[in-house]
XYZ file of C-alpha atoms in Angstrom:
369
model
C 110.942 108.640 104.439
C 111.374 111.804 107.116
C 108.540 113.647 108.359
C 108.183 117.239 107.597
C 106.274 118.789 110.135
C 104.484 121.695 108.367
C 102.651 124.766 110.472
C 98.881 125.591 110.205
C 97.999 127.884 107.428
C 94.329 129.212 107.336
C 91.120 128.661 109.045
C 89.695 125.033 109.435
C 92.712 123.410 108.084
C 94.822 121.420 110.172
C 98.622 121.405 110.269
C 100.207 118.020 109.475
C 103.061 115.883 109.282
C 102.770 115.540 105.944
C 104.068 111.806 104.535
C 104.312 111.021 108.208
C 103.867 107.387 108.155
C 106.829 106.230 105.796
C 109.478 104.559 107.492
C 113.335 105.551 106.463
C 115.200 102.840 105.308
C 118.062 103.983 107.442
C 115.748 104.068 110.603
C 115.195 100.449 110.668
C 116.466 97.473 108.574
C 114.099 97.405 105.309
C 115.030 93.583 104.658
C 112.255 91.823 106.608
C 112.100 88.298 106.089
C 110.323 87.422 102.901
C 109.350 83.736 103.893
C 108.361 84.096 107.723
C 104.455 84.051 106.712
C 102.210 82.061 109.070
C 99.083 80.192 107.645
C 96.405 82.649 107.311
C 92.961 81.894 109.397
C 89.985 82.503 106.889
C 87.795 84.374 109.901
C 85.250 86.260 108.324
C 82.700 88.991 109.610
C 79.998 86.111 109.495
C 81.199 84.035 112.397
C 79.690 83.636 115.427
C 80.506 86.501 117.694
C 80.832 87.291 121.410
C 77.263 88.287 122.901
C 78.588 91.860 123.661
C 79.358 92.635 119.853
C 76.643 93.666 117.466
C 75.700 91.703 114.828
C 78.404 91.547 111.968
C 81.122 92.946 113.989
C 84.290 91.106 114.952
C 86.577 90.847 117.937
C 89.962 92.994 117.081
C 91.706 89.266 116.998
C 89.207 88.279 114.330
C 89.188 91.283 112.336
C 93.186 91.084 112.127
C 92.993 87.307 111.199
C 90.274 88.666 108.662
C 92.217 91.399 107.122
C 95.713 90.035 107.274
C 95.863 88.599 103.830
C 94.727 91.948 102.283
C 97.519 93.860 104.158
C 100.930 94.411 101.857
C 104.487 95.922 102.824
C 105.640 98.218 100.112
C 109.327 98.888 99.506
C 111.025 101.736 97.248
C 114.485 102.908 96.959
C 113.618 105.792 99.454
C 111.989 103.650 102.181
C 109.018 101.480 103.505
C 105.483 101.917 103.491
C 101.891 100.015 103.754
C 99.070 99.505 101.544
C 96.012 96.992 100.890
C 94.356 95.184 98.145
C 91.325 96.280 96.738
C 90.657 93.831 93.987
C 91.503 90.100 93.553
C 93.447 90.720 90.532
C 96.061 92.686 91.967
C 95.228 96.188 92.576
C 96.555 97.818 95.826
C 95.792 101.379 97.389
C 98.529 103.465 99.285
C 99.768 106.663 99.681
C 101.169 108.658 96.715
C 104.116 109.590 99.128
C 104.886 106.184 99.531
C 105.960 105.689 96.208
C 107.184 108.956 94.750
C 110.292 110.756 95.756
C 110.628 114.383 97.012
C 110.383 115.860 93.264
C 106.883 113.961 92.794
C 108.743 111.130 90.611
C 107.080 107.922 90.920
C 109.934 105.452 92.291
C 111.777 103.288 89.752
C 111.532 99.901 91.588
C 108.312 99.147 94.159
C 108.246 96.008 95.559
C 105.096 94.483 97.484
C 105.299 91.858 100.126
C 102.058 89.991 100.668
C 101.633 88.787 104.541
C 102.592 85.056 103.378
C 106.063 86.192 102.224
C 105.450 86.193 98.403
C 106.949 89.273 96.646
C 105.642 91.107 93.311
C 107.101 93.908 91.657
C 104.197 96.547 91.309
C 103.696 99.455 88.852
C 101.954 102.555 89.249
C 98.291 102.397 87.587
C 98.057 106.143 88.985
C 98.962 108.800 91.405
C 96.793 111.567 92.848
C 99.158 113.871 94.788
C 96.397 116.424 95.522
C 94.618 113.740 98.064
C 97.931 111.579 98.735
C 96.519 108.179 96.952
C 98.132 105.916 94.416
C 97.065 102.838 93.132
C 99.001 100.227 92.120
C 99.030 96.566 90.093
C 100.632 93.369 90.885
C 100.220 90.191 88.412
C 98.350 88.233 90.741
C 94.898 86.758 91.269
C 92.530 85.289 93.600
C 93.978 87.799 96.075
C 92.214 88.640 99.593
C 90.615 92.555 98.670
C 89.250 94.710 101.331
C 86.008 96.723 100.852
C 85.382 100.778 101.471
C 82.982 101.618 104.007
C 80.675 104.613 103.677
C 81.506 107.131 105.930
C 77.785 108.296 106.037
C 77.503 104.661 108.141
C 80.858 105.753 110.474
C 80.072 107.375 113.532
C 82.526 109.533 115.996
C 83.401 107.573 119.073
C 83.217 104.063 117.385
C 86.525 102.003 117.416
C 88.803 101.236 114.765
C 91.980 99.405 113.855
C 95.070 100.520 111.995
C 97.269 98.027 110.166
C 100.494 98.592 108.612
C 104.361 98.279 108.919
C 105.034 101.039 111.525
C 108.768 101.422 111.722
C 109.188 98.243 109.704
C 109.649 96.664 112.508
C 111.687 93.211 112.209
C 110.304 89.795 113.187
C 106.858 89.104 114.421
C 104.150 86.574 113.779
C 102.436 86.093 110.532
C 103.136 89.184 108.076
C 104.733 90.912 110.852
C 103.143 94.344 110.725
C 101.632 96.226 113.491
C 97.987 96.556 114.546
C 96.707 99.338 117.095
C 93.034 100.024 117.949
C 91.665 103.406 118.931
C 88.207 105.187 118.045
C 86.811 107.674 115.050
C 88.164 110.974 116.794
C 86.177 113.045 114.324
C 84.878 112.667 110.626
C 85.214 115.419 108.114
C 88.596 116.908 109.068
C 90.939 118.647 106.636
C 94.575 117.460 106.080
C 97.015 120.072 104.815
C 100.233 118.500 103.944
C 101.944 121.877 102.800
C 102.787 122.033 99.336
C 99.685 119.828 98.650
C 95.884 120.998 98.504
C 94.036 120.556 101.634
C 92.373 116.963 101.761
C 88.917 117.161 102.695
C 86.782 114.337 104.321
C 89.486 112.798 106.276
C 89.116 110.776 109.573
C 90.766 111.646 112.805
C 91.599 108.628 115.068
C 93.538 108.275 118.564
C 94.924 104.689 117.007
C 98.418 104.840 117.084
C 100.064 105.741 113.614
C 103.608 106.209 113.007
C 106.243 106.170 110.231
C 105.833 103.078 107.946
C 101.926 103.219 108.557
C 101.191 105.346 105.226
C 99.057 103.821 103.158
C 97.643 101.116 105.423
C 94.284 100.578 106.363
C 91.902 102.079 108.853
C 89.262 99.542 109.630
C 86.046 99.070 111.339
C 84.899 96.064 113.322
C 82.746 94.421 110.058
C 86.254 94.595 108.142
C 85.723 97.871 105.983
C 88.127 100.376 105.099
C 87.098 103.731 106.828
C 90.324 105.555 105.485
C 93.914 105.291 104.259
C 96.028 106.167 107.466
C 98.381 109.210 106.079
C 99.446 111.847 108.357
C 100.252 113.264 112.055
C 99.512 116.148 113.688
C 102.160 118.210 115.115
C 101.974 120.023 118.525
C 102.397 123.743 117.399
C 104.028 124.377 120.762
C 106.708 121.797 120.420
C 106.798 120.769 116.667
C 106.697 117.207 117.565
C 104.006 114.873 116.714
C 101.000 115.629 119.052
C 100.256 112.137 120.522
C 96.912 110.308 119.872
C 95.941 112.558 116.514
C 96.663 110.802 113.650
C 94.353 111.314 110.159
C 93.130 108.981 107.369
C 91.991 110.188 104.106
C 88.327 109.180 104.205
C 86.729 106.188 102.455
C 84.394 108.186 100.033
C 87.487 110.123 98.777
C 89.568 107.449 98.332
C 87.040 105.152 96.356
C 86.164 108.305 94.114
C 90.068 108.551 93.482
C 90.707 104.801 92.725
C 87.786 104.576 90.286
C 89.291 107.558 87.999
C 92.777 106.041 88.422
C 91.660 102.895 87.224
C 89.906 104.333 84.407
C 92.605 106.595 82.991
C 95.563 106.897 85.235
C 94.922 110.582 86.704
C 92.203 112.350 88.309
C 90.836 115.299 86.151
C 88.896 116.824 88.840
C 86.736 119.976 88.401
C 86.777 123.064 89.951
C 83.748 125.740 90.917
C 85.678 128.734 91.946
C 84.546 129.300 95.306
C 86.563 129.534 98.409
C 85.515 129.766 102.470
C 83.163 126.882 101.984
C 81.715 124.939 104.794
C 79.052 122.431 105.935
C 75.872 123.743 106.611
C 74.789 123.765 110.291
C 71.098 123.842 111.626
C 71.756 127.325 113.357
C 73.093 128.667 109.810
C 70.241 126.782 108.012
C 67.694 128.583 110.379
C 69.070 132.258 109.384
C 69.019 131.117 105.862
C 65.688 129.869 105.661
C 66.622 126.348 104.634
C 65.260 123.264 106.417
C 67.144 121.813 109.011
C 67.175 118.577 107.923
C 68.669 119.714 104.643
C 72.477 119.274 104.238
C 74.754 121.443 101.958
C 78.071 123.462 101.859
C 77.502 127.394 102.308
C 80.081 129.416 100.079
C 81.601 131.885 101.432
C 83.535 133.472 98.599
C 82.790 133.523 95.021
C 85.813 133.681 93.025
C 85.406 136.594 90.278
C 85.331 134.768 86.650
C 85.246 131.628 88.155
C 82.675 128.669 86.833
C 80.112 129.018 89.237
C 80.397 133.201 89.149
C 79.702 133.047 85.337
C 76.632 130.773 86.357
C 75.315 133.340 88.688
C 76.040 131.842 92.112
C 76.661 134.006 94.712
C 78.299 134.010 98.484
C 75.989 132.614 101.029
C 74.302 130.416 98.442
C 74.236 126.526 99.869
C 75.318 123.774 97.302
C 73.126 120.828 97.813
C 73.910 118.614 94.722
C 76.536 118.785 91.774
C 75.203 116.346 89.160
C 74.173 113.036 90.364
C 76.014 113.384 93.708
C 74.087 114.946 96.815
C 76.419 117.394 98.672
C 75.746 117.076 102.526
C 79.470 118.208 103.791
C 82.525 119.493 102.590
C 83.628 115.609 101.652
C 80.601 115.180 99.449
C 81.703 118.400 97.725
C 85.264 117.100 97.056
C 83.709 113.727 95.795
C 81.828 115.415 93.272
C 84.376 117.530 91.787
C 86.625 113.979 91.678
C 83.479 112.661 89.509
C 82.812 115.353 87.557
C 85.798 116.414 85.606
C 87.233 119.964 84.582
C 85.569 121.127 81.162
C 82.068 118.982 82.030
C 79.077 120.946 82.156
C 77.068 120.083 85.294
C 73.651 120.986 87.010
C 74.597 122.639 90.524
C 71.457 122.676 92.836
C 71.711 125.679 95.709
C 69.801 127.236 98.004
C 69.214 131.167 97.972
C 67.164 133.221 99.933
C 65.209 130.039 101.235
C 64.421 128.491 97.492
C 65.950 125.639 95.874
C 66.916 126.465 92.479
C 69.818 125.274 89.832
C 72.142 126.602 87.480
C 74.227 124.903 84.697
C 77.977 124.999 85.555
C 81.292 124.235 83.005
C 83.951 123.082 85.357
C 87.086 124.655 85.087
C 90.432 123.020 86.200
C 92.094 123.541 89.801
C 94.719 126.431 89.374
C 97.556 123.861 90.412
C 96.446 121.226 87.917
């Protein structure tokens, strides 16, 4: 699957190489040996650690041994990508663009290879093109599954490891995937893959991500997934991929999406009818008379006739809660709208003129749904 570099369009939105990490069949030989899996170690976060590491963290080598059984190679008729197991009974997360073609059609055949070389035909449980996430299912049990981190516990500068089938290289030890190490360069970025809607709550990393890495996990040193490796940023001066700037769909967004895909096969996200929103910063909080410790999202524009406009919300209102979801930033807002569906009535709590208020809002459907 070839990369398409998309030029930047709009404030606070990064232009990315959408589908950047999927490897073309003709770029490398896709027929990696099915039976070259080595014995898998069962190292866990509970093992004794070097004194230089905080309790519960692993060395990179230990992390790779821990995660290896959950990393999978995904082959379709158009290319090779990566994925990882999220439930012991065979549920697998990957990118939507790994299992769909340019017209958005799901691949007719999807072959999943585990690190021990065993192969399965996968079915697609559901696809969410807006966030570029897909949930697959293979008929297997007793599998190693990875857990998701909460992005509130992830800090900028911490070490992370990307795992996946970069360039679908031949040979190699164990499952033949590639491993790269880096840091969390920033949180709460926005991925813009061109024709798709912006993906909020994404993670920027300098861990090397290449074609074929799409759908693989970005892991912290406790073995938890902080994001799904998805895209590369292009350098606007050259049009080539910018070195050291890769992006993963954040774990909070992915968790919310797979819950919906597992339950109903699709994401029927709600729509507020606001534009140009941004996370509340301390200086803005002081200007608006809101406690600085309070998170929230500042509304820049309210669409006339939209759901929140009908409920009486205005520009410069600061949304702090939607239904049961506390909203501290744009990622939380996106999660709230994934968990609360179109047509659903929810209570929206917000600040105006320094006072906390609430309104009942009947959520709409996004225009492109």
